[in-house]
Short mmCIF file of C-alpha atoms in Angstrom, two decimals:
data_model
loop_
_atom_site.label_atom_id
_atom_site.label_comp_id
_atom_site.label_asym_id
_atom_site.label_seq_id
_atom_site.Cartn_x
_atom_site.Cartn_y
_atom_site.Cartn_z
CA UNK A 1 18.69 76.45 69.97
CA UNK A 2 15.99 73.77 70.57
CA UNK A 3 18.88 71.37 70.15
CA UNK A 4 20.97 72.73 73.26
CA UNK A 5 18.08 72.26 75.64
CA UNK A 6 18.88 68.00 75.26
CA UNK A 7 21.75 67.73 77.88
CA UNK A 8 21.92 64.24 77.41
CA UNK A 9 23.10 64.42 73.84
CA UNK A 10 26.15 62.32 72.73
CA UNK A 11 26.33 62.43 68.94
CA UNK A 12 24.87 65.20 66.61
CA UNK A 13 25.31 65.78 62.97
CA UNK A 14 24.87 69.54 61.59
CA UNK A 15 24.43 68.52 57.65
CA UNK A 16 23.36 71.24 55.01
CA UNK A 17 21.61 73.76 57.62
CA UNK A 18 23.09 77.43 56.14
CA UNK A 19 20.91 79.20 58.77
CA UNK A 20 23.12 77.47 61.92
CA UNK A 21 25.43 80.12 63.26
CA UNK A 22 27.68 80.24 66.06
CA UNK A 23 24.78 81.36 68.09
CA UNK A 24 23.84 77.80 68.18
CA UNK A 25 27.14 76.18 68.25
CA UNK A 26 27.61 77.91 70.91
CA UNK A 27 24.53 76.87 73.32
CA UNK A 28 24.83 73.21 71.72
CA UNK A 29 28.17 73.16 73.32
CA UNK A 30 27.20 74.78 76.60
CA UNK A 31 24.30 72.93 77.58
CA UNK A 32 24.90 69.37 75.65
CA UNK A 33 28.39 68.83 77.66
CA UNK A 34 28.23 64.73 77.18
CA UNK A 35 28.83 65.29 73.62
CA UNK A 36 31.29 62.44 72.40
CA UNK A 37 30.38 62.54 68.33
CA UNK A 38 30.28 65.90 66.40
CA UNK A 39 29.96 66.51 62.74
CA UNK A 40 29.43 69.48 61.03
CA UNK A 41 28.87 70.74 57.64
CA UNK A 42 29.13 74.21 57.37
CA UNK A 43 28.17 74.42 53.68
CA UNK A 44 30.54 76.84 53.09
CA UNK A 45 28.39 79.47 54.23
CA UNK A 46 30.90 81.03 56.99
CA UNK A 47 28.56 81.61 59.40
CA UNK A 48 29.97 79.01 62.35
CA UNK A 49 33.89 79.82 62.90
CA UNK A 50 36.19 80.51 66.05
CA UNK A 51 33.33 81.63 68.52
CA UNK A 52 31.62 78.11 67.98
CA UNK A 53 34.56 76.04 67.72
CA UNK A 54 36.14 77.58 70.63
CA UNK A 55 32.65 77.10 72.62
CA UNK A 56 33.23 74.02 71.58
CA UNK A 57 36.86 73.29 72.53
CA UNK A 58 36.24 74.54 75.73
CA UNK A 59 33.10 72.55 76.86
CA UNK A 60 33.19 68.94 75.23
CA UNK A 61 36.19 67.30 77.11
CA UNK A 62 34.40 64.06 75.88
CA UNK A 63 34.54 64.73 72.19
CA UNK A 64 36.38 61.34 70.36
CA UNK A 65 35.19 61.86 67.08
CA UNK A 66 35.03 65.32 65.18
CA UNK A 67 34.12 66.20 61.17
CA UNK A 68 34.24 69.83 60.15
CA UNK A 69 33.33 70.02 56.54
CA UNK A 70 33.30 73.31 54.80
CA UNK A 71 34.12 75.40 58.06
CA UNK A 72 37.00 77.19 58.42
CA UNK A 73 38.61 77.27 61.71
CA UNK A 74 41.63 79.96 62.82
CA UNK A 75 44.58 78.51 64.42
CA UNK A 76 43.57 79.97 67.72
CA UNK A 77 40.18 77.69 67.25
CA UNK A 78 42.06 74.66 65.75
CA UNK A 79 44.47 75.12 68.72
CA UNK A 80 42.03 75.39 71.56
CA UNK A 81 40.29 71.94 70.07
CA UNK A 82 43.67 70.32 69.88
CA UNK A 83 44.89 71.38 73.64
CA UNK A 84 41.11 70.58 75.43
CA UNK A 85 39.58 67.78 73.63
CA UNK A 86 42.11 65.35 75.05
CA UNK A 87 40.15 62.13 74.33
CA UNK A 88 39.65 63.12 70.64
CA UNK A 89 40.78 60.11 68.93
CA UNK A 90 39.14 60.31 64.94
CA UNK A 91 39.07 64.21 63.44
CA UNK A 92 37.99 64.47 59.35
CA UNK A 93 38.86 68.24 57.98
CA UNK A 94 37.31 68.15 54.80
CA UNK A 95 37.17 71.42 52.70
CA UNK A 96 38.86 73.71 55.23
CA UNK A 97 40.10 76.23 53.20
CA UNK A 98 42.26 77.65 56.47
CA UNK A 99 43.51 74.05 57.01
CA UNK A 100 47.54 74.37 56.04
CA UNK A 101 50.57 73.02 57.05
CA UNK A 102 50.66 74.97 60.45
CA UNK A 103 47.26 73.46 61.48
CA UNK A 104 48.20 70.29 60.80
CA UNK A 105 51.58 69.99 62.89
CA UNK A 106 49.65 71.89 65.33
CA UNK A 107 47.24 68.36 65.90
CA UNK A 108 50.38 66.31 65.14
CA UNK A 109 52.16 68.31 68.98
CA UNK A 110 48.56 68.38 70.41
CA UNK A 111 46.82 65.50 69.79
CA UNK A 112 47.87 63.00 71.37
CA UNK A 113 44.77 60.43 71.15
CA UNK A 114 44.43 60.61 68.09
CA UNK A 115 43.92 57.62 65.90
CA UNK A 116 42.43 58.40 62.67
CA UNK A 117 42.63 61.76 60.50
CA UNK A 118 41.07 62.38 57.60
CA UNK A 119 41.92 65.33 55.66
CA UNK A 120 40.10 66.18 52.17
CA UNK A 121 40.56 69.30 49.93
CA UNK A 122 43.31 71.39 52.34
CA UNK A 123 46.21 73.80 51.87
CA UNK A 124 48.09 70.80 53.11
CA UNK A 125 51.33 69.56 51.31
CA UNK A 126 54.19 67.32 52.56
CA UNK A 127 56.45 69.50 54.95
CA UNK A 128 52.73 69.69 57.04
CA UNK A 129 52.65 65.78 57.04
CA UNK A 130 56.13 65.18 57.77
CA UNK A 131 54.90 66.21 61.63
CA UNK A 132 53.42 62.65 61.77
CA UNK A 133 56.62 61.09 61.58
CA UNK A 134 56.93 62.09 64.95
CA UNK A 135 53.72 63.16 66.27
CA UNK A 136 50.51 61.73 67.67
CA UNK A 137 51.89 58.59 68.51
CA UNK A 138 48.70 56.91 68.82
CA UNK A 139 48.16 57.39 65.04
CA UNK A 140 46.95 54.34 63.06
CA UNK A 141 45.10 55.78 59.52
CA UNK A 142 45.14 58.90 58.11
CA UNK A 143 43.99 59.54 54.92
CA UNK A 144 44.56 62.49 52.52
CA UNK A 145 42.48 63.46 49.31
CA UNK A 146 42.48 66.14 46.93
CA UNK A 147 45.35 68.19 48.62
CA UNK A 148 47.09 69.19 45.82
CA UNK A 149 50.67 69.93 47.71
CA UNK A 150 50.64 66.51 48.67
CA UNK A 151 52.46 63.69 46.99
CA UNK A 152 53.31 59.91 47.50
CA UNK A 153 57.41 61.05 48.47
CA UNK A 154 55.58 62.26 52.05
CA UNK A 155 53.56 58.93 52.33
CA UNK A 156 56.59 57.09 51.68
CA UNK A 157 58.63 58.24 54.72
CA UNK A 158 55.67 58.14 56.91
CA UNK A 159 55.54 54.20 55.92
CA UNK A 160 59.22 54.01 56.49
CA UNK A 161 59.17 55.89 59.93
CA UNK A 162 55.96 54.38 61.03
CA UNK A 163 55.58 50.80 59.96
CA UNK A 164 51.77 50.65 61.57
CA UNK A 165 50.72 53.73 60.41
CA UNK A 166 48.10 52.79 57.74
CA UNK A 167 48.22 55.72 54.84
CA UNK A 168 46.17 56.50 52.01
CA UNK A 169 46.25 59.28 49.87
CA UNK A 170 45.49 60.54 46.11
CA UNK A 171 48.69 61.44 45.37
CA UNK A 172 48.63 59.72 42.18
CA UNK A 173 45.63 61.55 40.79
CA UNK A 174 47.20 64.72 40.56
CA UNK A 175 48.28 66.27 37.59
CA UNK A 176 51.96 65.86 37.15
CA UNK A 177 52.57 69.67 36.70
CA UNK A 178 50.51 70.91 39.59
CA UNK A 179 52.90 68.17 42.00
CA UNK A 180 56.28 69.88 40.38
CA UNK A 181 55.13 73.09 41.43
CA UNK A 182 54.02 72.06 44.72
CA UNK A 183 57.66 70.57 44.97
CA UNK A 184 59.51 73.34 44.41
CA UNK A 185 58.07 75.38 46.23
CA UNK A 186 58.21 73.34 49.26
CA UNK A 187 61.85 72.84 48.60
CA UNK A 188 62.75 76.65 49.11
#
């Protein structure tokens, strides 16, 4: 709460603070309306979700740059960020366990600025990348780790369909069975 009261604030970093709630998501966003950097590591702990990220989508038009680590936003949340924060150009989504492959063509329609994405330790697999072949067209990097539906056939066609699109992913490091399975399944 102490933090809202700096109006003036552009960048601020939540790291390893269980206590932080929506409560103060909430009045950060409210009163601190120049915000342009925003990382936040929920720890896991569940207690900052859709009332703080919404707070959030609806008051920080200037946000470009935006980490959620171990939060978990709903679509509606991860929708309302995507449609408001029009200038948001670098997003990380690192141990989202709601992150899947509807969140993720959701930013690929929405965000439109974006230049970077970094997603680490999703539900995501290929079909939810494939909506980069043709979306955000401002993409330049986007980086995937640890996502075990993902595999190097997706990265592939995103090189082929989108020559300066810069991709990295981890593909490689997962075990052979666990890919099969995340094949077929995205298959049927």
């Amino acid at each position: 709460m102490a933090v809202s009261k700096c109006p003036d604030l552009e960048v601020f970093h939540l790291v390893k603070t269980p206590d932080c709630s929506n409560t103060g998501i909430c009045a950060i966003a409210e009163n601190c309306m120049l915000l342009r950097k925003l990382h936040i590591d929920g720890w896991r702990t569940n207690r900052i979700g859709d009332e703080g990220l919404t707070a959030i989508a609806k008051n920080s038009v200037n946000l470009v740059e935006f980490v959620l680590i171990g939060v978990n936003p709903s679509s509606t949340s991860l929708m309302a960020i995507a449609s408001n924060c029009q200038k948001l150009e670098r997003l990380a989504l690192c141990r989202c366990e709601t992150i899947g492959d509807p969140e993720i063509s959701c930013i690929a329609a929405k965000c439109m600025a974006l230049k970077k994405l970094w997603i680490k330790g999703c539900r995501v697999t290929d079909s939810g990348l494939e909506a980069f072949v043709f979306g955000c067209p401002n993409l330049v990097n986007l980086k995937v780790k640890k996502c075990r539906g993902v595999t190097s056939k997706v990265a592939d066609r995103l090189r082929s369909k989108r020559v300066s699109l810069v991709v990295n992913l981890d593909a490689n490091e997962i075990e052979p069975e666990v890919m099969d399975v995340s094949i077929s399944g995205g298959e049927a």
